[in-house]
Each structure stands twice: as C-alpha cells, then as structure tokens.
XYZ file of C-alpha atoms in Angstrom:
436
model
C -62.537 87.368 43.516
C -64.164 84.350 42.002
C -61.069 81.985 40.137
C -62.873 83.039 37.171
C -62.414 86.726 38.008
C -58.901 85.945 39.331
C -58.167 84.349 36.001
C -59.888 87.032 34.308
C -57.737 89.672 36.275
C -54.343 87.893 36.112
C -54.620 87.163 31.799
C -55.363 91.654 31.869
C -53.039 92.823 34.351
C -49.896 91.955 32.790
C -48.715 90.945 30.177
C -49.580 87.654 28.131
C -46.980 85.650 25.893
C -50.037 83.663 24.805
C -52.238 87.031 23.529
C -48.981 87.818 21.929
C -48.590 90.921 24.597
C -45.786 93.146 23.607
C -43.513 93.172 26.766
C -44.902 89.307 27.663
C -41.251 87.634 27.490
C -39.566 89.965 29.910
C -35.808 88.086 30.081
C -33.773 88.771 33.634
C -33.881 87.355 36.988
C -33.741 90.294 39.077
C -37.361 90.965 39.271
C -38.494 87.151 39.733
C -35.861 87.269 42.662
C -37.275 90.778 44.881
C -40.554 88.770 44.488
C -39.680 85.285 45.239
C -37.225 87.156 48.656
C -40.826 89.515 49.290
C -42.789 86.032 49.730
C -39.508 84.405 51.703
C -38.143 83.214 49.430
C -39.977 79.821 49.622
C -37.361 78.090 46.386
C -34.628 77.905 48.778
C -34.411 74.514 49.829
C -36.165 72.588 47.423
C -35.353 70.541 45.444
C -35.793 70.476 41.788
C -35.640 69.094 38.386
C -34.939 71.696 36.061
C -35.649 71.082 32.207
C -35.498 73.368 29.744
C -35.170 71.701 25.331
C -37.222 73.332 22.343
C -39.030 70.185 22.848
C -40.403 66.633 24.725
C -39.268 68.616 27.905
C -43.066 68.529 28.344
C -43.255 64.591 27.637
C -39.628 64.339 29.840
C -41.149 66.184 33.034
C -43.889 64.550 33.073
C -42.846 61.433 32.787
C -40.147 61.578 35.417
C -42.536 63.332 38.081
C -45.107 60.287 37.218
C -41.441 58.435 38.546
C -41.131 59.823 41.319
C -44.970 60.223 42.315
C -44.769 56.345 42.034
C -41.420 56.062 44.157
C -43.532 57.750 46.988
C -42.317 60.849 46.740
C -44.995 63.774 47.133
C -43.963 65.382 43.306
C -44.662 69.140 41.919
C -45.251 69.640 38.714
C -44.842 72.603 36.824
C -45.470 73.049 32.835
C -46.628 75.606 30.622
C -48.645 76.550 28.583
C -51.956 74.558 29.728
C -54.674 72.815 27.553
C -57.758 73.417 29.073
C -57.652 74.989 32.389
C -54.556 76.916 33.411
C -54.782 75.534 36.805
C -53.446 72.532 34.966
C -49.030 74.219 35.280
C -49.789 73.220 38.713
C -49.678 70.593 39.763
C -48.645 67.990 43.265
C -48.901 63.720 42.694
C -51.378 64.674 39.503
C -53.605 67.139 41.511
C -53.931 70.053 40.446
C -54.134 73.580 41.952
C -57.211 74.442 43.683
C -59.027 77.629 42.790
C -59.377 79.165 46.119
C -55.511 78.321 46.822
C -54.870 80.781 43.191
C -57.293 83.041 44.535
C -56.068 83.040 47.783
C -51.841 84.037 46.160
C -53.316 87.365 43.896
C -55.338 88.068 46.456
C -51.212 88.088 48.638
C -49.269 89.364 46.300
C -51.412 92.119 44.941
C -49.219 94.918 46.029
C -45.783 93.143 44.313
C -48.339 92.874 40.776
C -48.486 96.379 41.415
C -44.782 97.421 42.626
C -42.910 94.725 40.062
C -45.037 95.206 37.018
C -44.682 91.428 36.758
C -45.395 89.167 33.178
C -47.909 86.915 33.378
C -45.278 83.890 33.500
C -43.401 85.137 36.007
C -46.563 85.718 38.452
C -47.590 82.207 37.571
C -43.850 80.436 38.275
C -44.026 83.410 41.435
C -47.365 81.489 42.781
C -45.694 77.679 41.752
C -43.024 77.529 43.682
C -44.917 79.446 46.579
C -48.060 76.626 46.707
C -44.417 73.605 46.052
C -42.582 75.071 49.258
C -46.162 74.973 51.389
C -46.924 72.041 50.648
C -43.860 70.713 51.578
C -42.971 68.808 48.516
C -40.160 66.005 48.589
C -39.350 67.336 44.544
C -40.121 69.928 42.370
C -39.713 69.032 38.318
C -39.460 72.470 37.020
C -40.266 72.814 33.367
C -38.716 75.643 31.866
C -41.013 78.674 29.951
C -38.839 80.122 27.602
C -34.608 79.594 26.887
C -33.146 79.036 30.337
C -30.738 81.612 30.722
C -33.452 84.754 31.727
C -35.717 82.689 31.949
C -37.944 83.534 35.168
C -37.541 79.657 36.354
C -33.174 80.321 36.206
C -33.696 81.323 40.026
C -33.851 77.679 41.284
C -30.676 75.317 42.459
C -31.595 72.392 41.217
C -30.274 68.897 42.075
C -29.673 68.088 38.329
C -29.776 70.007 35.195
C -31.311 68.694 31.615
C -31.674 69.737 28.031
C -33.638 67.994 25.985
C -32.766 68.859 22.921
C -32.112 72.322 20.283
C -34.020 73.272 17.076
C -35.464 76.283 15.590
C -37.905 78.256 17.854
C -38.567 82.071 18.773
C -36.227 83.125 16.930
C -37.351 86.339 17.997
C -35.874 86.461 21.887
C -33.348 83.226 21.561
C -31.399 84.163 18.899
C -31.658 82.740 15.268
C -29.170 80.274 14.808
C -28.413 76.701 16.610
C -26.171 77.717 18.372
C -27.565 80.986 20.209
C -30.335 79.142 21.211
C -28.970 76.455 23.244
C -26.468 78.739 24.421
C -29.817 80.219 26.154
C -30.414 77.152 27.427
C -27.413 76.039 28.347
C -27.784 79.740 30.699
C -29.564 76.420 33.130
C -26.432 74.746 34.141
C -24.865 75.789 37.137
C -21.577 74.921 39.127
C -22.078 71.389 41.325
C -25.160 70.827 39.237
C -25.048 67.716 37.103
C -26.530 68.910 33.166
C -27.833 66.234 30.956
C -28.087 66.814 27.377
C -30.768 64.909 25.694
C -29.183 65.330 21.737
C -26.247 67.473 21.165
C -25.778 67.245 17.565
C -22.045 67.729 15.911
C -22.328 70.580 15.579
C -23.375 71.786 19.726
C -20.803 69.533 21.046
C -17.862 71.680 21.300
C -20.459 74.761 22.640
C -21.489 72.239 25.492
C -17.820 71.203 26.343
C -16.725 75.180 26.490
C -18.460 74.890 30.041
C -15.492 73.604 31.040
C -16.394 73.880 35.080
C -19.886 71.740 34.856
C -19.980 67.872 34.574
C -22.383 67.551 31.313
C -23.598 63.811 30.206
C -24.885 62.900 27.336
C -28.344 60.432 26.709
C -27.219 59.950 23.355
C -23.970 57.899 24.915
C -26.372 55.773 27.504
C -26.299 52.100 26.845
C -29.347 51.627 28.832
C -32.167 51.259 26.554
C -31.895 48.132 24.159
C -34.195 47.552 21.752
C -37.742 50.183 21.883
C -40.629 48.662 19.715
C -43.442 50.867 18.532
C -47.195 49.336 18.931
C -50.078 51.523 18.484
C -50.808 51.948 22.296
C -47.385 52.962 23.333
C -43.771 51.812 23.247
C -42.332 48.712 24.452
C -38.607 48.914 25.461
C -36.270 46.822 26.707
C -34.225 48.137 29.351
C -30.762 46.689 31.399
C -31.278 48.111 34.236
C -35.157 48.493 35.087
C -36.525 45.662 32.802
C -39.254 46.144 29.923
C -41.198 49.371 30.302
C -44.694 50.498 28.519
C -44.251 53.503 27.586
C -48.163 55.325 26.127
C -47.033 58.000 25.220
C -46.991 56.773 21.469
C -44.570 58.589 18.828
C -41.289 58.014 17.084
C -39.987 61.098 19.552
C -40.855 59.042 22.376
C -38.237 57.398 21.526
C -35.765 60.329 22.778
C -38.100 61.051 25.035
C -37.313 57.796 26.845
C -33.957 58.062 26.226
C -33.725 61.680 27.732
C -35.592 60.135 31.003
C -33.980 57.025 32.072
C -30.663 59.123 31.136
C -32.134 61.218 33.656
C -33.228 58.191 35.948
C -29.877 56.746 36.025
C -28.567 59.608 36.783
C -30.641 60.453 39.901
C -30.302 56.907 40.912
C -25.938 56.484 40.379
C -25.609 59.899 42.060
C -27.837 59.024 44.922
C -29.592 61.774 44.873
C -33.271 60.148 45.039
C -33.840 56.901 45.545
C -36.069 55.361 42.830
C -37.532 51.686 42.620
C -37.354 49.147 39.816
C -41.241 49.363 39.678
C -41.692 53.275 39.985
C -40.156 53.373 36.320
C -42.126 50.843 34.840
C -45.085 52.751 36.296
C -44.657 56.080 35.408
C -43.798 54.989 31.975
C -46.964 53.440 31.978
C -49.062 55.906 33.354
C -47.542 59.248 32.622
C -50.964 60.164 31.541
C -52.833 59.546 34.626
C -50.087 59.939 37.180
C -49.765 63.682 35.802
C -52.716 64.424 33.106
C -50.912 65.345 30.868
C -52.614 65.367 27.308
C -52.093 65.910 23.184
C -48.589 64.296 23.251
C -49.399 62.513 20.040
C -52.385 61.234 21.724
C -54.827 59.121 19.837
C -58.121 59.463 21.278
C -60.551 57.602 18.364
C -60.563 54.684 16.081
C -62.155 54.492 13.015
C -61.242 56.647 11.727
C -58.376 57.322 13.365
C -57.791 60.738 15.154
C -54.609 61.377 16.718
C -54.161 65.199 18.398
C -50.319 66.377 18.432
C -49.728 70.079 20.314
C -46.036 70.337 17.934
C -45.582 73.167 16.584
C -42.463 74.537 15.508
C -39.868 72.840 12.659
C -38.424 70.510 15.292
C -41.811 68.832 16.366
C -43.182 69.101 12.542
C -40.315 66.867 11.497
C -40.994 64.253 14.220
C -44.717 64.129 13.465
C -44.443 63.999 9.240
C -41.701 60.624 10.001
C -44.588 59.258 12.168
C -46.989 60.130 10.118
C -45.271 57.567 7.337
C -45.876 55.052 10.156
C -49.175 55.371 10.042
C -51.744 53.109 8.397
C -54.323 54.583 6.880
C -56.456 54.668 3.435
C -56.520 57.978 3.264
C -54.886 60.932 5.787
C -56.979 64.238 6.396
C -54.881 66.998 8.438
C -56.286 69.632 10.745
C -54.439 72.451 10.765
C -53.520 75.767 12.495
C -50.611 78.131 13.988
C -49.525 80.794 15.620
C -48.462 83.829 13.057
C -44.536 83.937 15.717
C -43.742 81.018 13.912
C -42.130 79.701 11.106
C -44.828 78.567 9.565
C -43.547 78.734 5.509
C -40.954 76.128 6.840
C -43.443 73.786 9.053
C -45.929 73.636 5.694
C -42.847 72.408 4.116
C -41.889 69.371 6.182
C -45.562 68.407 5.637
C -47.656 65.565 3.326
C -48.775 66.476 0.375
C -50.479 63.525 0.108
C -53.362 64.718 2.653
C -56.635 66.790 2.541
C -55.953 69.682 4.666
C -58.837 71.533 6.797
C -57.435 74.815 7.837
C -58.546 77.284 10.651
C -57.394 80.218 12.651
C -57.277 79.176 16.495
C -59.149 81.896 19.022
C -55.994 83.741 20.165
C -54.597 86.381 19.146
C -51.310 84.979 18.508
C -52.870 83.184 15.712
C -51.758 82.737 12.066
C -55.494 83.352 10.006
C -56.684 80.070 8.654
C -56.555 81.797 4.979
C -52.878 82.939 5.200
C -51.611 79.533 6.110
C -53.319 77.904 3.420
C -52.800 80.240 0.535
C -49.071 79.349 2.010
C -49.608 75.981 2.773
C -50.436 76.370 -1.391
C -46.587 77.512 -2.325
C -45.405 73.967 -0.526
C -47.683 72.109 -2.396
C -50.056 71.407 -0.075
C -54.218 71.960 -0.533
C -57.454 71.655 1.177
C -59.844 74.839 2.190
C -60.071 77.119 4.935
C -62.589 77.294 7.453
C -64.329 80.086 10.311
C -63.519 77.757 13.062
C -61.545 74.775 14.080
C -65.000 73.068 15.258
C -66.500 73.558 11.394
C -62.780 72.057 10.575
C -62.710 69.490 12.357
C -66.066 68.266 11.804
C -65.675 68.465 7.767
C -62.815 65.612 8.713
C -64.768 63.902 10.129
C -67.783 63.001 7.463
C -65.239 63.726 4.743
C -63.167 60.464 6.338
C -63.628 56.946 5.553
C -63.590 54.441 8.379
C -60.473 53.200 7.461
C -59.203 56.677 7.012
C -56.086 59.171 9.519
C -57.077 62.340 11.240
C -54.651 64.338 12.485
C -55.067 67.715 14.558
C -52.291 69.931 14.946
C -49.630 72.599 14.496
C -50.122 74.469 18.070
C -51.478 73.579 21.296
C -54.344 75.868 20.888
C -55.712 72.964 17.972
C -55.479 69.915 20.647
C -57.465 72.465 23.483
C -59.925 73.666 21.050
C -60.633 70.124 19.308
C -60.890 67.907 23.209
C -63.091 70.579 24.516
C -64.988 70.835 21.242
C -64.809 66.852 20.807
C -63.364 64.914 23.378
C -64.981 66.834 27.229
C -64.860 62.203 28.736
C -61.250 62.228 28.060
C -60.667 65.558 29.100
C -62.800 64.717 32.558
C -61.769 61.503 32.604
C -58.103 63.146 33.327
C -59.224 65.793 36.591
C -58.472 62.902 39.099
C -55.687 60.728 39.725
C -55.965 57.265 38.467
C-alpha cells in the first residue's frame, strides 16, 4: 500500500473518534497490553514523561520535548490529534515518522487488527511505542489521549506523571463533575513515580490528597517564576534558576503552562532523573515551534489585520481565549468560529465577547456542529453574525470586512485551525516541516 492508502485503511477499518465513530473510545488497558506483548513490549524499559489534562497538555508536552531535545536527548513526542498530517502525532527531535515507517508498521500488524479490533488511537499509540523503541529514543514525552486511567497510553511507567489541569470536557466518557474527570486523569499516577499537578483548585485538592501512596507536587506552590510579561511576540519569563526566558508561545494560558513546564523541569533535575542544562531551557521555550512543529496555540499568522488562530475548543480553553481577547488591541473584532457537536457549545458561546462580528461555519468532519445551528445558539447568547457554507468562505469574508487595524480570531476546533492554515497559510506549514 502507499502511504495515502495506508492512512485511508486505518481510518476505514478502525473506529476513529475524530469521525464520531461509535466505539472509537475503547477504555481499558487489556487489549493494548496484549497487542504490545505480541510485538515484544516495546514500551518496557523506555523512559517517559506522561502528560494528562483537559487543556494545555499539548503546549506543555511540546515545550518539555523541545527542552529535552535541546539538552541533547533523542526525544520522542507523541501527541494527538494532528492538524494537517497523521505523521505529526509521532515525532523524534521534531521530525515526524516517515511515510515508509507508517506503511511498514501497518502491514506488519494487520493480523492484530483482525484479532483485537482496536481503535484508531490504540493502533496509533502502539505504532508510536514501537517506533520510539526501535529508534532508540533516550526519553519520550507521551501525551494522554483522553482521561488517563483507562487511556491506552497508561500501560507505560514514566519518570514523571503530569496533570496540567481539569475542566469540563468529554463528559460523556469521563463523568459529569470536575471531581469525576479529575479522578480519571489521576489514574495515570503510579506508586514510585512523582506526580505534578499544574492547576489544583481548592475543590479538587481533597481528591488529589486521597492518593496517599503517591508523591505529589503542585506547580502552584513553586516559586520558580519571579515574573511573566506579555509581549506581542511571546512571553518574557524571569526565573530563579533558569535566568530570563523568552517564550515564543503567547496567550494568557501560556502563563500557566510555563509554570507547569518549569515545575516539571525542576523536578526532573532535582531528583536527578534527567540532566537539563540552563541554555537548553532557554532554547526550548524560545524555539518550541521549530523544534517540535507545534501549531495553532494562540498563533499570530498575519498582521494588518492581525490574524490569530487557536485550537482551544472547550469551556476551560475558551474562558482563557475570551480573557486574552480583552487584552488585544484592535478597532473591531471579527471571529471565525466552528465547533464539534459533542462539545458544550451553548456554554462556550456564552463565554465569547458580544462586541464582535461572527462568521459561523461547519468544519469538514462528521463530528462537526452545523454552522447554522451554531449561529442560532449564538443568537441566544447575544452574538451576531452570519453562516457561511465553508470555513474558506467564512474566513475570506472576515478578511474582506476587516480593516488593517482590526483583529480576526479563528477557532473553536482543531479542524477550524487546520482548514485555515491549509487554505490560507500553507507557507507556515511548509516552513514547519523541517527542524530548524
């Protein structure tokens, strides 16, 4: 099979969450453990950082991977979903897995697909574990897919477990309360492995503290960061141990992500788990995009008018987006927006600013909420705008209407960001395909 045929095969023979397939979320570790055993348990003996959380885990995972790459480690990075190409999910020192490797792996494990009927994410995780082991990675940063306790990545035993934060998302799978969702994410805790919690609101502290056999650390208690200053091109972070850092990722949420990341670096060095030079921390923060190919995190892609793309897609993330929009300078605000039908879109819409012109559309995925339904719900929240047949037309309309002093924000879903990047800013994708 060709690479394209292989990807089509994976999407067609396995249930895929991104397509809204029934059974795409297959909780439990037994199937994953059995498949891993059949290919030689590639995850055993590997050094991992395991990262769960509702929001921020992509930014924290990528920044930690960039720091470790800059430290001289051969660093694997596993994230999901991808924006443009499947291979984005599995990278070593920023370089995606090759098309040939993807084809060879799928050909090799076809009998396992017939025998175990795994989900798309389980197969992707198995591919990553196998690839990182064969490529002899020194350390792997492994992002949880959903939840934690029953997520198939949870067969690993890491050096450090991290929960970035907890907010309401995937309630149909993880539970209808913050406590229930936090309990699922805390399922990645393992005895003998230190755990770091990035954000621990008071109502969740008793739950985390109930894990009495786990060595817990709270990023909120860290005094590593002395100050953070926002700038149009990033963050200026003054720290005690690592000096002045220039963070290329922008947005209010990156203040919290930087704190979690630095608390993790402190733990890794204090416990002599990994050796991380001072200049590697600075390079990781400053070059995370080029070192890991991270896209779509409050990303400024154009000026006059300013255009910002962000993949935030749930209540917690959009709360941060709304706060950040208040800090941005503009004469008028234009918002291109699309969402998935399985998100709490009514709550999300009520978090967005009313002083904006909205351009609603339907992303290209079976999980998408129709743009017209989104517009009708937006009217109830006091938001005004029009529906467009495609995101291309919606974004083009926003650009036509916007003056040079205006701001265009596009978001609500990974799919929104992916379509706009592909359709209007392909040069950014090309620039980001090779590690700088």
